[in-house]
CSV table of C-alpha atoms in Angstrom, one decimal:
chain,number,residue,atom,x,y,z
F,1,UNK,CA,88.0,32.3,51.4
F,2,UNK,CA,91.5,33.0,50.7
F,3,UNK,CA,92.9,34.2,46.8
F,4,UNK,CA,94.4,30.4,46.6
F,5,UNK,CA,90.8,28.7,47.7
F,6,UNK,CA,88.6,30.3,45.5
F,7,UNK,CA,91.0,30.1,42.2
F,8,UNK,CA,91.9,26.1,43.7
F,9,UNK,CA,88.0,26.0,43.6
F,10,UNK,CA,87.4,27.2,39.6
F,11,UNK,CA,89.9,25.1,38.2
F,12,UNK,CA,88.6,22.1,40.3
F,13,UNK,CA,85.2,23.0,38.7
F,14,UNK,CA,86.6,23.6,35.3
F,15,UNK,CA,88.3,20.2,35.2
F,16,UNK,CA,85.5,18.3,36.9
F,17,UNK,CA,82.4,19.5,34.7
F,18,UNK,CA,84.3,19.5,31.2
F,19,UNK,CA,86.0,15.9,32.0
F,20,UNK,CA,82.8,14.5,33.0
F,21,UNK,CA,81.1,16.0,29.7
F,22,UNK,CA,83.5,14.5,27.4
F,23,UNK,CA,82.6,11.0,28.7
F,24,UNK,CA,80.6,8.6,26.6
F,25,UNK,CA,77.4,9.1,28.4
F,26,UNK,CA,77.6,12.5,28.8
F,27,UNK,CA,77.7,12.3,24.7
F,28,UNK,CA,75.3,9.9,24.0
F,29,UNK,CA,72.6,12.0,26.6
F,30,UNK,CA,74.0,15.1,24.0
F,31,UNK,CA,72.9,13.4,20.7
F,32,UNK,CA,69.4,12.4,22.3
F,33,UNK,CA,68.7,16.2,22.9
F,34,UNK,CA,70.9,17.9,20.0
F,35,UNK,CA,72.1,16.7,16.5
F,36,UNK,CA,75.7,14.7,16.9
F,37,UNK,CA,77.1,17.2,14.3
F,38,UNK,CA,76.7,19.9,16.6
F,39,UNK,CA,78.8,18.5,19.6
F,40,UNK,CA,82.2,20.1,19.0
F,41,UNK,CA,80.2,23.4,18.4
F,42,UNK,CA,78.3,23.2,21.5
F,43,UNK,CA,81.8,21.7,23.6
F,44,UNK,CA,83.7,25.1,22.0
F,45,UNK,CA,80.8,27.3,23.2
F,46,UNK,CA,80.5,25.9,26.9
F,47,UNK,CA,84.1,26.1,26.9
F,48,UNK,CA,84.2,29.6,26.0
F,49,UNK,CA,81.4,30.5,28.4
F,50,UNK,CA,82.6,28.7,31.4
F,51,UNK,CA,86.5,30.0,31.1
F,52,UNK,CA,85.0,33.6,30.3
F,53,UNK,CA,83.3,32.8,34.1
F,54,UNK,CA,86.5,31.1,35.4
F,55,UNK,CA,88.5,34.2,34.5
F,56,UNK,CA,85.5,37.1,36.1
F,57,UNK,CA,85.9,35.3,39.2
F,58,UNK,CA,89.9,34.5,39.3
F,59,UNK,CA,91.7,36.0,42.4
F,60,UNK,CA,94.6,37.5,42.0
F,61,UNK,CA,97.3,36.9,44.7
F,62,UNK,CA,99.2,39.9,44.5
F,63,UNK,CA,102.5,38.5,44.8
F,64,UNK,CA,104.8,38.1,41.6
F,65,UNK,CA,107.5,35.7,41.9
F,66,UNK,CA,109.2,37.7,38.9
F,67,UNK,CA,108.4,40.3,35.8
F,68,UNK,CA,110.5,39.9,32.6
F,69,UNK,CA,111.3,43.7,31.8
F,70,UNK,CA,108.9,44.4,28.5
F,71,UNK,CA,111.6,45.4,26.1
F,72,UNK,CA,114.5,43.3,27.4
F,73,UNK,CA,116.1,40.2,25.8
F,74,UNK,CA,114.4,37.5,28.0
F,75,UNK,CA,111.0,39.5,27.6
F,76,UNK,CA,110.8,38.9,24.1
F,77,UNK,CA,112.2,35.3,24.1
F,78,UNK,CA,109.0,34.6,26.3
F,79,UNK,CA,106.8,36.3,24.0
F,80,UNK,CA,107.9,35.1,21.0
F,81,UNK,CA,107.6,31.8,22.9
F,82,UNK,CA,103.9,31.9,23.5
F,83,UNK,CA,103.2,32.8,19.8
F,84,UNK,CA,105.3,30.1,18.5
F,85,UNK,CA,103.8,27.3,21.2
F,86,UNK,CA,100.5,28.4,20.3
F,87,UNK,CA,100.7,28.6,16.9
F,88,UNK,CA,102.6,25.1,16.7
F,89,UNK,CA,99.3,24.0,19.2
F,90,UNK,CA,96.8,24.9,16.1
F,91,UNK,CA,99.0,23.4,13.7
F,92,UNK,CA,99.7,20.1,15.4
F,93,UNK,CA,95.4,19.7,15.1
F,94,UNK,CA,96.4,18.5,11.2
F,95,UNK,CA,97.3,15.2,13.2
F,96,UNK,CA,94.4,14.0,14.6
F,97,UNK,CA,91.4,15.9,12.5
F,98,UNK,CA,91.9,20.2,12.1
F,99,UNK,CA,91.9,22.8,14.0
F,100,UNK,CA,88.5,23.8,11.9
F,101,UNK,CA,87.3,20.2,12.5
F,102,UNK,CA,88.2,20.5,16.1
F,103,UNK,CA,86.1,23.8,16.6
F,104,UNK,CA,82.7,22.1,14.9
F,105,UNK,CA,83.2,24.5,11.5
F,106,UNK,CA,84.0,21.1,9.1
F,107,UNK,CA,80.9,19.7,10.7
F,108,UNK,CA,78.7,22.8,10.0
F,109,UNK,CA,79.6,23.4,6.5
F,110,UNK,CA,78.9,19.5,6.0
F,111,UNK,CA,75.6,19.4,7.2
F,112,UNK,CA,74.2,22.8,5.4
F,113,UNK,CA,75.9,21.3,2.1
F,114,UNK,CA,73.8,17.8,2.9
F,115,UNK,CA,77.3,15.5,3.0
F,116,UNK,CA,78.6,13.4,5.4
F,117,UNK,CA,80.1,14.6,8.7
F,118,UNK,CA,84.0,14.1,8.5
F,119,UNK,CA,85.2,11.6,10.9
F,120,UNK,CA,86.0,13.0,14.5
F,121,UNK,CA,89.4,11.0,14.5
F,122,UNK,CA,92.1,9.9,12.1
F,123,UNK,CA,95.6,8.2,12.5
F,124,UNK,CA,97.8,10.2,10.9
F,125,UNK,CA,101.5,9.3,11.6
F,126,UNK,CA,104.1,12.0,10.3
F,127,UNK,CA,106.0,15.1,11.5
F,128,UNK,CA,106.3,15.2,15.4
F,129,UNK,CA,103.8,12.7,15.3
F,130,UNK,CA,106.3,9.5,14.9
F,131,UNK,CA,107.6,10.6,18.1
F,132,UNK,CA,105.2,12.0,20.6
F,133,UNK,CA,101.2,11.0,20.1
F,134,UNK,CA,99.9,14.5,21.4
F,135,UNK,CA,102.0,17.4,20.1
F,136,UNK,CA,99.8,19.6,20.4
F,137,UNK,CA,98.7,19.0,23.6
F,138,UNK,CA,102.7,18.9,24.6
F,139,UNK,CA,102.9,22.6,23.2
F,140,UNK,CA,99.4,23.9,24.6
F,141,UNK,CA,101.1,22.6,27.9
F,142,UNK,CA,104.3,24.8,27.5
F,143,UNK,CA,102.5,27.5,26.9
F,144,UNK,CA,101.0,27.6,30.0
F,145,UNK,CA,104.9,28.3,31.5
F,146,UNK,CA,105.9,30.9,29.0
F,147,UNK,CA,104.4,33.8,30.5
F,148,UNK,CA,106.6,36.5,31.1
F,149,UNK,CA,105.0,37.7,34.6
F,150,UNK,CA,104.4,35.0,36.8
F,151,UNK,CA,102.7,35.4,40.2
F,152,UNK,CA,101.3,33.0,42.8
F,153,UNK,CA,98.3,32.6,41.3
F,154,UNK,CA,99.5,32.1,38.0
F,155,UNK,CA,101.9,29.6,39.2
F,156,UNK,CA,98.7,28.1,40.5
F,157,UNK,CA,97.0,27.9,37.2
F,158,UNK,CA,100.2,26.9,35.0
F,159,UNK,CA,100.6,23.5,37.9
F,160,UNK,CA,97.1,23.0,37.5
F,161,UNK,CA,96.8,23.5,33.8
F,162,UNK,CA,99.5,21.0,33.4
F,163,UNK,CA,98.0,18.5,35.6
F,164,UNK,CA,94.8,18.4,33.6
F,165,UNK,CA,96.4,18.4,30.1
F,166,UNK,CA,98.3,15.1,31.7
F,167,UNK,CA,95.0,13.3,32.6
F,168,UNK,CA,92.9,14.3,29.6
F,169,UNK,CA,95.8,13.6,27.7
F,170,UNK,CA,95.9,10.2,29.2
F,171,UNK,CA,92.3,9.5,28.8
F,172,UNK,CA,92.4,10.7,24.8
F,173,UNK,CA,95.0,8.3,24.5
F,174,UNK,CA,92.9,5.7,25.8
F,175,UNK,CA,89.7,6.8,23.7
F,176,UNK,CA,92.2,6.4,20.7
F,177,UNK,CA,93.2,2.9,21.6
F,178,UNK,CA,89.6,2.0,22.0
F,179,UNK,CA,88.9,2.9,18.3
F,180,UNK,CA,92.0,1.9,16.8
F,181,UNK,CA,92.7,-0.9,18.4
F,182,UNK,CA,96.2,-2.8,18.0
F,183,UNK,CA,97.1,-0.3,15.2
F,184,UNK,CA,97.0,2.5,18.2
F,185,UNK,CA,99.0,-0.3,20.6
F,186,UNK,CA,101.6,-0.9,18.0
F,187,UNK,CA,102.1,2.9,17.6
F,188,UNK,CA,101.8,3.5,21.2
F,189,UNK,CA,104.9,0.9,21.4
F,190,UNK,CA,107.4,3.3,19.9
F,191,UNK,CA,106.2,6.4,20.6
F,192,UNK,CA,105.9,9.1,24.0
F,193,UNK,CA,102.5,10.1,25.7
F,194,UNK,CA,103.3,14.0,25.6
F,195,UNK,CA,107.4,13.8,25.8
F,196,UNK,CA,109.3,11.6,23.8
F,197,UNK,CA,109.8,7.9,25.1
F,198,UNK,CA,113.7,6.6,25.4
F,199,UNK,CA,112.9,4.7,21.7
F,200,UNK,CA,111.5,7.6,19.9
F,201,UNK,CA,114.9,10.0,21.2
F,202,UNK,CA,116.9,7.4,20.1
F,203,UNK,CA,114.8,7.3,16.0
F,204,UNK,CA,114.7,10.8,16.3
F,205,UNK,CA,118.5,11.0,16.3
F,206,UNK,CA,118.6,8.8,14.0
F,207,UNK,CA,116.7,10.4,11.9
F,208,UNK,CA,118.6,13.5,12.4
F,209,UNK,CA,121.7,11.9,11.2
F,210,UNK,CA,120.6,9.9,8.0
F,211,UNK,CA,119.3,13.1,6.8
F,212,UNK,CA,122.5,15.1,7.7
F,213,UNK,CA,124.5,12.2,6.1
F,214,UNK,CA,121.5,12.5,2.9
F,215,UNK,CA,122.8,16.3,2.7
């Protein structure tokens, strides 16, 4: 198998097993062998395992489509890029639950202390929020394309990377109507998916001014 076959192959894998875990079935079959409280531990620990895996058996394709020069201007601009997109992606988890909640470590220091498990979901509309409904999947996305070598292979995994955030994305979103219900559909109304809609450009300048003009 060629380099672009077998890395095609393990994020084709990736994608399929962890979509198809995250489905409704797949977590009620979870909860009938483990504790619910212990799903986002167990989904951080798979995920861990599996891209550990992914990454022993990545190909690389030898080919670079371009190197940033460590040292120079546009080297540190990409740098400085991925530590502000991910740092923005661990921040942005305040929206929807934390990034502590997200990992299983709420839901762990709840059960040893005997109180309630915190609730996997909120709506929380503020910040970045008001204008895109997944910022931090928006920034985890970016990140993928700051890199400052990029290859063919990691061209591969950026296109693919992007793809998937797009249709888990899209699924979340759904998952969130389902539990929301109208007040998701209203919100949904004036707001982007992962980029913001023609509406929420238009509040955000808004917004932009009346605070310029409150200065």
């Amino acid at each position: 198998m060629n380099w672009w076959q077998i890395d095609l192959l393990i994020m084709a894998s990736y994608g399929l097993v962890h979509s198809c875990l995250t489905t409704k079935p797949a977590m009620n079959l979870y909860e009938k062998i483990f504790p619910a409280w212990s799903w986002n531990i167990g989904m951080c620990v798979f995920s861990a395992a599996t891209l550990i895996l992914g990454i022993l058996y990545w190909q690389p394709s030898g080919h670079y489509i371009y190197v940033l020069i460590p040292g120079s201007p546009l080297f540190h601009f990409a740098a400085l890029s991925m530590v502000t997109l991910l740092g923005l992606t661990i921040y942005c988890f305040r929206y929807t639950s934390t990034f502590w909640q997200w990992l299983g470590a709420h839901q762990l220091i709840a059960r040893l202390r005997g109180r309630k498990s915190p609730e996997p979901y909120r709506l929380h509309i503020q910040g970045i929020k008001r204008y895109i409904r997944f910022p931090h999947h928006t920034f985890l996305m970016f990140f993928f394309w700051a890199h400052p070598i990029m290859t063919y292979d990691t061209l591969l995994f950026s296109v693919g990377a992007t793809i998937y955030m797009y249709i888990g994305t899209w699924h979340m979103d759904k998952r969130l109507e389902a539990i929301f219900g109208d007040e998701w559909r209203i919100y949904k109304k004036d707001t982007g998916l992962m980029l913001p809609s023609p509406k929420a450009w238009s509040r955000l300048f808004t917004d932009i001014r009346q605070q310029q003009d409150a200065i």
